[in-house]
JSON list of C-alpha atoms in Angstrom, two decimals:
[
{"chain": "A", "resi": 605, "resn": "MET", "atom": "CA", "xyz": [41.64, 6.67, -42.98]},
{"chain": "A", "resi": 606, "resn": "SER", "atom": "CA", "xyz": [42.24, 8.20, -39.54]},
{"chain": "A", "resi": 607, "resn": "ALA", "atom": "CA", "xyz": [39.51, 7.47, -36.95]},
{"chain": "A", "resi": 608, "resn": "ALA", "atom": "CA", "xyz": [39.10, 11.19, -36.32]},
{"chain": "A", "resi": 609, "resn": "GLU", "atom": "CA", "xyz": [38.60, 12.30, -39.92]},
{"chain": "A", "resi": 610, "resn": "GLY", "atom": "CA", "xyz": [35.21, 13.50, -40.62]},
{"chain": "A", "resi": 611, "resn": "GLN", "atom": "CA", "xyz": [34.05, 13.36, -37.03]},
{"chain": "A", "resi": 612, "resn": "PRO", "atom": "CA", "xyz": [32.25, 16.21, -35.30]},
{"chain": "A", "resi": 613, "resn": "PRO", "atom": "CA", "xyz": [34.00, 17.71, -32.33]},
{"chain": "A", "resi": 614, "resn": "VAL", "atom": "CA", "xyz": [33.36, 15.79, -29.14]},
{"chain": "A", "resi": 615, "resn": "SER", "atom": "CA", "xyz": [31.09, 17.59, -26.61]},
{"chain": "A", "resi": 616, "resn": "PRO", "atom": "CA", "xyz": [31.74, 17.88, -22.69]},
{"chain": "A", "resi": 617, "resn": "ALA", "atom": "CA", "xyz": [28.66, 15.53, -22.29]},
{"chain": "A", "resi": 618, "resn": "GLU", "atom": "CA", "xyz": [30.04, 12.89, -24.66]},
{"chain": "A", "resi": 619, "resn": "LEU", "atom": "CA", "xyz": [33.46, 13.03, -23.23]},
{"chain": "A", "resi": 620, "resn": "LYS", "atom": "CA", "xyz": [32.00, 12.57, -19.82]},
{"chain": "A", "resi": 621, "resn": "GLU", "atom": "CA", "xyz": [29.83, 9.46, -21.05]},
{"chain": "A", "resi": 622, "resn": "ARG", "atom": "CA", "xyz": [32.87, 8.08, -22.50]},
{"chain": "A", "resi": 623, "resn": "LEU", "atom": "CA", "xyz": [35.07, 8.50, -19.34]},
{"chain": "A", "resi": 624, "resn": "GLU", "atom": "CA", "xyz": [32.36, 6.99, -17.17]},
{"chain": "A", "resi": 625, "resn": "ALA", "atom": "CA", "xyz": [32.03, 3.99, -19.42]},
{"chain": "A", "resi": 626, "resn": "GLU", "atom": "CA", "xyz": [35.74, 3.51, -19.31]},
{"chain": "A", "resi": 627, "resn": "ARG", "atom": "CA", "xyz": [35.78, 3.17, -15.61]},
{"chain": "A", "resi": 628, "resn": "GLY", "atom": "CA", "xyz": [33.96, -0.20, -15.98]},
{"chain": "A", "resi": 629, "resn": "THR", "atom": "CA", "xyz": [35.49, -3.50, -16.62]},
{"chain": "A", "resi": 630, "resn": "ASP", "atom": "CA", "xyz": [33.93, -4.26, -20.04]},
{"chain": "A", "resi": 631, "resn": "ALA", "atom": "CA", "xyz": [35.49, -3.83, -23.41]},
{"chain": "A", "resi": 632, "resn": "LEU", "atom": "CA", "xyz": [33.83, -1.14, -25.50]},
{"chain": "A", "resi": 633, "resn": "LEU", "atom": "CA", "xyz": [33.50, 0.03, -29.18]},
{"chain": "A", "resi": 634, "resn": "ILE", "atom": "CA", "xyz": [33.14, 3.77, -29.53]},
{"chain": "A", "resi": 635, "resn": "TYR", "atom": "CA", "xyz": [31.80, 5.32, -32.83]},
{"chain": "A", "resi": 636, "resn": "ARG", "atom": "CA", "xyz": [29.44, 7.63, -34.39]},
{"chain": "A", "resi": 637, "resn": "ASP", "atom": "CA", "xyz": [25.98, 6.72, -35.93]},
{"chain": "A", "resi": 638, "resn": "ALA", "atom": "CA", "xyz": [24.61, 7.96, -39.22]},
{"chain": "A", "resi": 639, "resn": "GLY", "atom": "CA", "xyz": [23.48, 11.25, -37.50]},
{"chain": "A", "resi": 640, "resn": "GLY", "atom": "CA", "xyz": [26.89, 11.87, -35.97]},
{"chain": "A", "resi": 641, "resn": "ALA", "atom": "CA", "xyz": [25.81, 10.79, -32.38]},
{"chain": "A", "resi": 642, "resn": "GLN", "atom": "CA", "xyz": [28.36, 9.04, -30.16]},
{"chain": "A", "resi": 643, "resn": "VAL", "atom": "CA", "xyz": [27.60, 5.36, -29.63]},
{"chain": "A", "resi": 644, "resn": "ILE", "atom": "CA", "xyz": [29.26, 3.36, -26.87]},
{"chain": "A", "resi": 645, "resn": "ALA", "atom": "CA", "xyz": [28.59, -0.43, -27.43]},
{"chain": "A", "resi": 646, "resn": "THR", "atom": "CA", "xyz": [29.56, -2.69, -24.53]},
{"chain": "A", "resi": 647, "resn": "LEU", "atom": "CA", "xyz": [30.99, -6.04, -25.69]},
{"chain": "A", "resi": 648, "resn": "VAL", "atom": "CA", "xyz": [29.34, -8.96, -23.88]},
{"chain": "A", "resi": 649, "resn": "GLY", "atom": "CA", "xyz": [29.18, -12.63, -24.45]},
{"chain": "A", "resi": 650, "resn": "GLU", "atom": "CA", "xyz": [31.68, -14.67, -26.34]},
{"chain": "A", "resi": 651, "resn": "SER", "atom": "CA", "xyz": [30.97, -13.57, -30.04]},
{"chain": "A", "resi": 652, "resn": "LEU", "atom": "CA", "xyz": [29.36, -10.67, -31.70]},
{"chain": "A", "resi": 653, "resn": "THR", "atom": "CA", "xyz": [28.49, -10.12, -35.31]},
{"chain": "A", "resi": 654, "resn": "VAL", "atom": "CA", "xyz": [29.26, -6.70, -37.20]},
{"chain": "A", "resi": 655, "resn": "GLY", "atom": "CA", "xyz": [27.35, -5.88, -40.33]},
{"chain": "A", "resi": 656, "resn": "ARG", "atom": "CA", "xyz": [24.78, -3.78, -42.11]},
{"chain": "A", "resi": 657, "resn": "ARG", "atom": "CA", "xyz": [21.82, -5.97, -41.30]},
{"chain": "A", "resi": 658, "resn": "GLU", "atom": "CA", "xyz": [19.82, -4.70, -38.31]},
{"chain": "A", "resi": 659, "resn": "ASP", "atom": "CA", "xyz": [20.00, -8.05, -36.39]},
{"chain": "A", "resi": 660, "resn": "ASN", "atom": "CA", "xyz": [23.74, -7.89, -36.03]},
{"chain": "A", "resi": 661, "resn": "ASP", "atom": "CA", "xyz": [25.12, -7.19, -32.54]},
{"chain": "A", "resi": 662, "resn": "VAL", "atom": "CA", "xyz": [26.92, -4.22, -33.97]},
{"chain": "A", "resi": 663, "resn": "ALA", "atom": "CA", "xyz": [24.56, -2.97, -36.69]},
{"chain": "A", "resi": 664, "resn": "ILE", "atom": "CA", "xyz": [26.02, -0.42, -39.11]},
{"chain": "A", "resi": 665, "resn": "ASP", "atom": "CA", "xyz": [22.87, -0.16, -41.28]},
{"chain": "A", "resi": 666, "resn": "TRP", "atom": "CA", "xyz": [23.64, 3.32, -42.80]},
{"chain": "A", "resi": 667, "resn": "ASP", "atom": "CA", "xyz": [26.88, 2.35, -44.43]},
{"chain": "A", "resi": 668, "resn": "ARG", "atom": "CA", "xyz": [26.53, 0.92, -47.86]},
{"chain": "A", "resi": 669, "resn": "GLN", "atom": "CA", "xyz": [30.36, -0.12, -47.93]},
{"chain": "A", "resi": 670, "resn": "VAL", "atom": "CA", "xyz": [29.58, -2.60, -45.05]},
{"chain": "A", "resi": 671, "resn": "SER", "atom": "CA", "xyz": [28.45, -5.99, -45.95]},
{"chain": "A", "resi": 672, "resn": "ARG", "atom": "CA", "xyz": [25.14, -7.52, -44.47]},
{"chain": "A", "resi": 673, "resn": "LEU", "atom": "CA", "xyz": [27.35, -9.74, -42.36]},
{"chain": "A", "resi": 674, "resn": "HIS", "atom": "CA", "xyz": [30.73, -8.14, -42.33]},
{"chain": "A", "resi": 675, "resn": "ALA", "atom": "CA", "xyz": [32.93, -9.52, -39.55]},
{"chain": "A", "resi": 676, "resn": "GLN", "atom": "CA", "xyz": [32.90, -10.99, -35.96]},
{"chain": "A", "resi": 677, "resn": "ILE", "atom": "CA", "xyz": [34.40, -9.92, -32.68]},
{"chain": "A", "resi": 678, "resn": "GLU", "atom": "CA", "xyz": [35.26, -12.86, -30.41]},
{"chain": "A", "resi": 679, "resn": "ARG", "atom": "CA", "xyz": [36.44, -13.26, -26.90]},
{"chain": "A", "resi": 680, "resn": "ILE", "atom": "CA", "xyz": [39.17, -15.62, -26.20]},
{"chain": "A", "resi": 681, "resn": "LYS", "atom": "CA", "xyz": [39.66, -15.82, -22.37]},
{"chain": "A", "resi": 682, "resn": "ASP", "atom": "CA", "xyz": [40.39, -12.26, -21.35]},
{"chain": "A", "resi": 683, "resn": "ASP", "atom": "CA", "xyz": [41.26, -10.96, -24.90]},
{"chain": "A", "resi": 684, "resn": "TRP", "atom": "CA", "xyz": [39.09, -9.94, -27.82]},
{"chain": "A", "resi": 685, "resn": "CYS", "atom": "CA", "xyz": [39.90, -10.73, -31.52]},
{"chain": "A", "resi": 686, "resn": "LEU", "atom": "CA", "xyz": [38.55, -9.12, -34.72]},
{"chain": "A", "resi": 687, "resn": "VAL", "atom": "CA", "xyz": [37.69, -12.06, -37.31]},
{"chain": "A", "resi": 688, "resn": "ASP", "atom": "CA", "xyz": [37.27, -11.50, -40.95]},
{"chain": "A", "resi": 689, "resn": "GLU", "atom": "CA", "xyz": [37.58, -14.53, -43.00]},
{"chain": "A", "resi": 690, "resn": "GLY", "atom": "CA", "xyz": [36.22, -13.44, -46.16]},
{"chain": "A", "resi": 691, "resn": "LEU", "atom": "CA", "xyz": [32.65, -12.54, -45.11]},
{"chain": "A", "resi": 692, "resn": "SER", "atom": "CA", "xyz": [33.03, -8.94, -46.29]},
{"chain": "A", "resi": 693, "resn": "ARG", "atom": "CA", "xyz": [33.52, -7.50, -49.75]},
{"chain": "A", "resi": 694, "resn": "ASN", "atom": "CA", "xyz": [35.56, -4.49, -48.65]},
{"chain": "A", "resi": 695, "resn": "GLY", "atom": "CA", "xyz": [37.31, -5.97, -45.65]},
{"chain": "A", "resi": 696, "resn": "SER", "atom": "CA", "xyz": [37.93, -4.86, -42.28]},
{"chain": "A", "resi": 697, "resn": "TYR", "atom": "CA", "xyz": [40.89, -2.87, -40.88]},
{"chain": "A", "resi": 698, "resn": "VAL", "atom": "CA", "xyz": [42.66, -2.39, -37.63]},
{"chain": "A", "resi": 699, "resn": "ASN", "atom": "CA", "xyz": [45.14, 0.61, -37.36]},
{"chain": "A", "resi": 700, "resn": "SER", "atom": "CA", "xyz": [44.77, 0.90, -41.33]},
{"chain": "A", "resi": 701, "resn": "GLU", "atom": "CA", "xyz": [46.03, -2.71, -41.82]},
{"chain": "A", "resi": 702, "resn": "ARG", "atom": "CA", "xyz": [43.52, -5.11, -43.49]},
{"chain": "A", "resi": 703, "resn": "VAL", "atom": "CA", "xyz": [42.60, -8.22, -41.36]},
{"chain": "A", "resi": 704, "resn": "SER", "atom": "CA", "xyz": [42.91, -11.51, -43.03]},
{"chain": "A", "resi": 705, "resn": "GLY", "atom": "CA", "xyz": [41.73, -14.06, -40.41]},
{"chain": "A", "resi": 706, "resn": "ARG", "atom": "CA", "xyz": [42.05, -13.25, -36.92]},
{"chain": "A", "resi": 707, "resn": "ARG", "atom": "CA", "xyz": [43.59, -10.20, -35.12]},
{"chain": "A", "resi": 708, "resn": "ARG", "atom": "CA", "xyz": [43.96, -9.76, -31.45]},
{"chain": "A", "resi": 709, "resn": "LEU", "atom": "CA", "xyz": [42.77, -6.31, -30.32]},
{"chain": "A", "resi": 710, "resn": "ALA", "atom": "CA", "xyz": [44.71, -3.96, -28.07]},
{"chain": "A", "resi": 711, "resn": "ASP", "atom": "CA", "xyz": [43.22, -1.12, -26.09]},
{"chain": "A", "resi": 712, "resn": "GLY", "atom": "CA", "xyz": [43.05, 2.02, -28.21]},
{"chain": "A", "resi": 713, "resn": "ASP", "atom": "CA", "xyz": [43.06, 0.14, -31.56]},
{"chain": "A", "resi": 714, "resn": "ARG", "atom": "CA", "xyz": [41.22, 1.86, -34.44]},
{"chain": "A", "resi": 715, "resn": "LEU", "atom": "CA", "xyz": [38.92, -0.36, -36.42]},
{"chain": "A", "resi": 716, "resn": "CYS", "atom": "CA", "xyz": [37.20, 0.52, -39.71]},
{"chain": "A", "resi": 717, "resn": "PHE", "atom": "CA", "xyz": [34.33, -1.41, -41.44]},
{"chain": "A", "resi": 718, "resn": "GLY", "atom": "CA", "xyz": [33.41, 0.18, -44.72]},
{"chain": "A", "resi": 719, "resn": "THR", "atom": "CA", "xyz": [33.61, 3.97, -44.08]},
{"chain": "A", "resi": 720, "resn": "THR", "atom": "CA", "xyz": [32.74, 3.60, -40.40]},
{"chain": "A", "resi": 721, "resn": "ALA", "atom": "CA", "xyz": [35.63, 4.08, -37.93]},
{"chain": "A", "resi": 722, "resn": "MET", "atom": "CA", "xyz": [35.58, 2.88, -34.31]},
{"chain": "A", "resi": 723, "resn": "VAL", "atom": "CA", "xyz": [37.92, 2.81, -31.38]},
{"chain": "A", "resi": 724, "resn": "PHE", "atom": "CA", "xyz": [38.27, -0.25, -29.25]},
{"chain": "A", "resi": 725, "resn": "ARG", "atom": "CA", "xyz": [38.70, 0.26, -25.57]},
{"chain": "A", "resi": 726, "resn": "ALA", "atom": "CA", "xyz": [39.61, -2.27, -23.00]},
{"chain": "A", "resi": 727, "resn": "PRO", "atom": "CA", "xyz": [40.15, -0.03, -19.96]},
{"chain": "A", "resi": 728, "resn": "ALA", "atom": "CA", "xyz": [40.46, -2.93, -17.46]},
{"chain": "A", "resi": 729, "resn": "SER", "atom": "CA", "xyz": [43.69, -3.99, -19.38]},
{"chain": "A", "resi": 730, "resn": "GLU", "atom": "CA", "xyz": [45.44, -0.71, -18.50]},
{"chain": "A", "resi": 731, "resn": "ARG", "atom": "CA", "xyz": [43.87, -0.24, -14.99]},
{"chain": "A", "resi": 732, "resn": "THR", "atom": "CA", "xyz": [45.84, -0.79, -11.75]},
{"chain": "A", "resi": 733, "resn": "ASP", "atom": "CA", "xyz": [44.33, -0.74, -8.21]},
{"chain": "A", "resi": 734, "resn": "SER", "atom": "CA", "xyz": [43.99, 3.02, -8.50]},
{"chain": "A", "resi": 735, "resn": "THR", "atom": "CA", "xyz": [40.76, 4.39, -9.51]},
{"chain": "A", "resi": 736, "resn": "ILE", "atom": "CA", "xyz": [40.63, 7.18, -12.20]},
{"chain": "A", "resi": 737, "resn": "GLY", "atom": "CA", "xyz": [38.88, 10.30, -10.91]},
{"chain": "A", "resi": 738, "resn": "VAL", "atom": "CA", "xyz": [37.87, 13.00, -13.18]},
{"chain": "A", "resi": 739, "resn": "SER", "atom": "CA", "xyz": [36.73, 16.07, -11.44]},
{"chain": "A", "resi": 740, "resn": "THR", "atom": "CA", "xyz": [34.06, 18.40, -13.06]},
{"chain": "A", "resi": 741, "resn": "THR", "atom": "CA", "xyz": [35.15, 20.98, -10.39]},
{"chain": "A", "resi": 742, "resn": "PRO", "atom": "CA", "xyz": [39.01, 20.99, -10.57]},
{"chain": "A", "resi": 743, "resn": "PRO", "atom": "CA", "xyz": [41.04, 22.71, -7.95]},
{"chain": "A", "resi": 744, "resn": "ALA", "atom": "CA", "xyz": [41.54, 26.46, -8.58]},
{"chain": "A", "resi": 745, "resn": "VAL", "atom": "CA", "xyz": [44.87, 26.61, -10.39]},
{"chain": "A", "resi": 746, "resn": "THR", "atom": "CA", "xyz": [46.81, 29.55, -11.97]},
{"chain": "A", "resi": 747, "resn": "LEU", "atom": "CA", "xyz": [48.38, 28.62, -15.29]},
{"chain": "A", "resi": 748, "resn": "THR", "atom": "CA", "xyz": [51.23, 30.42, -16.86]},
{"chain": "A", "resi": 749, "resn": "GLU", "atom": "CA", "xyz": [50.80, 31.14, -20.40]},
{"chain": "A", "resi": 750, "resn": "THR", "atom": "CA", "xyz": [53.28, 28.47, -21.30]},
{"chain": "A", "resi": 751, "resn": "ARG", "atom": "CA", "xyz": [51.49, 25.87, -19.13]},
{"chain": "A", "resi": 752, "resn": "ARG", "atom": "CA", "xyz": [48.07, 26.86, -20.72]},
{"chain": "A", "resi": 753, "resn": "GLY", "atom": "CA", "xyz": [49.52, 26.41, -24.18]},
{"chain": "A", "resi": 754, "resn": "ILE", "atom": "CA", "xyz": [50.86, 22.88, -23.21]},
{"chain": "A", "resi": 755, "resn": "LEU", "atom": "CA", "xyz": [47.42, 21.91, -21.75]},
{"chain": "A", "resi": 756, "resn": "VAL", "atom": "CA", "xyz": [45.63, 23.14, -24.91]},
{"chain": "A", "resi": 757, "resn": "ALA", "atom": "CA", "xyz": [48.01, 21.18, -27.05]},
{"chain": "A", "resi": 758, "resn": "LEU", "atom": "CA", "xyz": [47.60, 18.05, -24.82]},
{"chain": "A", "resi": 759, "resn": "SER", "atom": "CA", "xyz": [43.85, 18.23, -24.72]},
{"chain": "A", "resi": 760, "resn": "ARG", "atom": "CA", "xyz": [43.36, 19.29, -28.54]},
{"chain": "A", "resi": 761, "resn": "PRO", "atom": "CA", "xyz": [42.70, 15.87, -29.84]},
{"chain": "A", "resi": 762, "resn": "LEU", "atom": "CA", "xyz": [40.09, 14.98, -27.11]},
{"chain": "A", "resi": 763, "resn": "ALA", "atom": "CA", "xyz": [38.39, 18.23, -27.83]},
{"chain": "A", "resi": 764, "resn": "GLN", "atom": "CA", "xyz": [38.16, 17.46, -31.53]},
{"chain": "A", "resi": 765, "resn": "SER", "atom": "CA", "xyz": [37.15, 13.80, -31.53]},
{"chain": "A", "resi": 766, "resn": "ALA", "atom": "CA", "xyz": [35.56, 11.16, -29.48]},
{"chain": "A", "resi": 767, "resn": "PHE", "atom": "CA", "xyz": [38.15, 8.64, -30.68]},
{"chain": "A", "resi": 768, "resn": "ALA", "atom": "CA", "xyz": [41.17, 10.60, -29.79]},
{"chain": "A", "resi": 769, "resn": "THR", "atom": "CA", "xyz": [43.95, 10.15, -27.15]},
{"chain": "A", "resi": 770, "resn": "PRO", "atom": "CA", "xyz": [45.94, 13.13, -25.72]},
{"chain": "A", "resi": 771, "resn": "ALA", "atom": "CA", "xyz": [48.71, 14.47, -27.80]},
{"chain": "A", "resi": 772, "resn": "THR", "atom": "CA", "xyz": [52.13, 13.05, -27.33]},
{"chain": "A", "resi": 773, "resn": "ASN", "atom": "CA", "xyz": [55.14, 14.93, -25.58]},
{"chain": "A", "resi": 774, "resn": "GLN", "atom": "CA", "xyz": [56.67, 15.31, -29.18]},
{"chain": "A", "resi": 775, "resn": "GLU", "atom": "CA", "xyz": [53.36, 16.77, -30.53]},
{"chain": "A", "resi": 776, "resn": "ILE", "atom": "CA", "xyz": [53.06, 19.13, -27.80]},
{"chain": "A", "resi": 777, "resn": "ALA", "atom": "CA", "xyz": [56.67, 20.25, -28.05]},
{"chain": "A", "resi": 778, "resn": "GLU", "atom": "CA", "xyz": [56.24, 20.98, -31.80]},
{"chain": "A", "resi": 779, "resn": "GLU", "atom": "CA", "xyz": [53.06, 23.13, -31.19]},
{"chain": "A", "resi": 780, "resn": "VAL", "atom": "CA", "xyz": [54.40, 25.30, -28.36]},
{"chain": "A", "resi": 781, "resn": "ASN", "atom": "CA", "xyz": [58.10, 25.40, -29.68]},
{"chain": "A", "resi": 782, "resn": "LEU", "atom": "CA", "xyz": [59.67, 23.82, -26.48]},
{"chain": "A", "resi": 783, "resn": "SER", "atom": "CA", "xyz": [61.85, 20.78, -26.02]},
{"chain": "A", "resi": 784, "resn": "VAL", "atom": "CA", "xyz": [60.42, 17.49, -25.12]},
{"chain": "A", "resi": 785, "resn": "ASP", "atom": "CA", "xyz": [62.17, 17.61, -21.74]},
{"chain": "A", "resi": 786, "resn": "ALA", "atom": "CA", "xyz": [60.60, 21.06, -21.00]},
{"chain": "A", "resi": 787, "resn": "VAL", "atom": "CA", "xyz": [57.10, 19.81, -21.87]},
{"chain": "A", "resi": 788, "resn": "LYS", "atom": "CA", "xyz": [57.65, 16.88, -19.47]},
{"chain": "A", "resi": 789, "resn": "ALA", "atom": "CA", "xyz": [58.67, 19.09, -16.70]},
{"chain": "A", "resi": 790, "resn": "HIS", "atom": "CA", "xyz": [55.65, 21.39, -17.13]},
{"chain": "A", "resi": 791, "resn": "LEU", "atom": "CA", "xyz": [53.37, 18.43, -17.32]},
{"chain": "A", "resi": 792, "resn": "ARG", "atom": "CA", "xyz": [54.83, 17.02, -13.91]},
{"chain": "A", "resi": 793, "resn": "GLY", "atom": "CA", "xyz": [54.06, 20.56, -12.51]},
{"chain": "A", "resi": 794, "resn": "MET", "atom": "CA", "xyz": [50.38, 20.46, -13.74]},
{"chain": "A", "resi": 795, "resn": "PHE", "atom": "CA", "xyz": [49.98, 17.00, -12.35]},
{"chain": "A", "resi": 796, "resn": "GLU", "atom": "CA", "xyz": [50.87, 18.29, -9.01]},
{"chain": "A", "resi": 797, "resn": "GLN", "atom": "CA", "xyz": [48.68, 21.40, -9.55]},
{"chain": "A", "resi": 798, "resn": "PHE", "atom": "CA", "xyz": [45.58, 19.32, -10.42]},
{"chain": "A", "resi": 799, "resn": "GLY", "atom": "CA", "xyz": [46.23, 16.76, -7.55]},
{"chain": "A", "resi": 800, "resn": "LEU", "atom": "CA", "xyz": [46.98, 13.93, -10.05]},
{"chain": "A", "resi": 801, "resn": "SER", "atom": "CA", "xyz": [50.45, 12.98, -8.95]},
{"chain": "A", "resi": 802, "resn": "ASP", "atom": "CA", "xyz": [49.34, 9.62, -7.33]},
{"chain": "A", "resi": 803, "resn": "LEU", "atom": "CA", "xyz": [47.71, 8.36, -10.45]},
{"chain": "A", "resi": 804, "resn": "PRO", "atom": "CA", "xyz": [49.46, 5.46, -12.38]},
{"chain": "A", "resi": 805, "resn": "GLN", "atom": "CA", "xyz": [51.56, 7.13, -15.10]},
{"chain": "A", "resi": 806, "resn": "ASN", "atom": "CA", "xyz": [49.54, 5.85, -17.96]},
{"chain": "A", "resi": 807, "resn": "GLN", "atom": "CA", "xyz": [46.45, 7.58, -16.59]},
{"chain": "A", "resi": 808, "resn": "LYS", "atom": "CA", "xyz": [47.66, 11.04, -15.82]},
{"chain": "A", "resi": 809, "resn": "ARG", "atom": "CA", "xyz": [47.80, 12.59, -19.19]},
{"chain": "A", "resi": 810, "resn": "ALA", "atom": "CA", "xyz": [44.14, 11.49, -20.10]},
{"chain": "A", "resi": 811, "resn": "THR", "atom": "CA", "xyz": [42.86, 12.57, -16.67]},
{"chain": "A", "resi": 812, "resn": "LEU", "atom": "CA", "xyz": [44.44, 15.92, -16.76]},
{"chain": "A", "resi": 813, "resn": "ALA", "atom": "CA", "xyz": [43.02, 16.58, -20.29]},
{"chain": "A", "resi": 814, "resn": "ALA", "atom": "CA", "xyz": [39.57, 15.40, -19.30]},
{"chain": "A", "resi": 815, "resn": "THR", "atom": "CA", "xyz": [39.69, 17.52, -16.07]},
{"chain": "A", "resi": 816, "resn": "ALA", "atom": "CA", "xyz": [40.71, 20.56, -18.04]},
{"chain": "A", "resi": 817, "resn": "LEU", "atom": "CA", "xyz": [37.85, 20.06, -20.54]},
{"chain": "A", "resi": 818, "resn": "LEU", "atom": "CA", "xyz": [35.09, 19.08, -18.32]},
{"chain": "A", "resi": 819, "resn": "GLY", "atom": "CA", "xyz": [35.95, 21.42, -15.59]},
{"chain": "A", "resi": 820, "resn": "GLY", "atom": "CA", "xyz": [36.00, 24.50, -17.95]},
{"chain": "A", "resi": 821, "resn": "VAL", "atom": "CA", "xyz": [39.62, 25.20, -17.27]},
{"chain": "A", "resi": 822, "resn": "LEU", "atom": "CA", "xyz": [39.96, 25.48, -21.15]},
{"chain": "A", "resi": 823, "resn": "ALA", "atom": "CA", "xyz": [37.43, 27.36, -23.13]},
{"chain": "A", "resi": 824, "resn": "PRO", "atom": "CA", "xyz": [36.30, 26.14, -26.57]},
{"chain": "A", "resi": 825, "resn": "HIS", "atom": "CA", "xyz": [37.72, 29.09, -28.37]},
{"chain": "A", "resi": 826, "resn": "GLU", "atom": "CA", "xyz": [41.18, 28.00, -27.32]},
{"chain": "A", "resi": 827, "resn": "PHE", "atom": "CA", "xyz": [40.99, 25.12, -29.72]}
]
């Protein structure tokens, strides 16, 4: 099951909350509760329990497919692992693969307990000395129709789900009927337009999409 399936669209406030949380150094779990509200859980300590019982560190008390004590999330030095050694009836999944024993988590992994999907974020693992800056008042830019289409395609996953990452160059190319090389060239141009050229390469795309969404560069009807 995709982490984005069945999820309500992410609001600008939720996106801003997520980006602010990801500027910290702590690992996070991002998911939605029974009412569809975004939850950002900070992973602290050395071991956390996941399960339906209310006294779990990550309590999923609305999901009947989740066991009372379902799994554990453990820190091993600077890494986090998902541990499921048969505690749960329905199992725990990382990126659609059932975990048997211990599974080291990587930034962006999709976790699933019962019918509840989560995304694991370890922003510090991807961070360099540069600071991510997402402006809610982006510089005034004029976008051609082609570049606006590319920006919409890039940002679409983030506009639809709190769990998503920006679209890949291949996905954008297929949506706007351009070559991948042409998409890359236009993105480089937009990084310059939005003042993002000095960011590390692995931060540019997400920051461009977030800036466009939070700053109102793209309107909701465009998605």
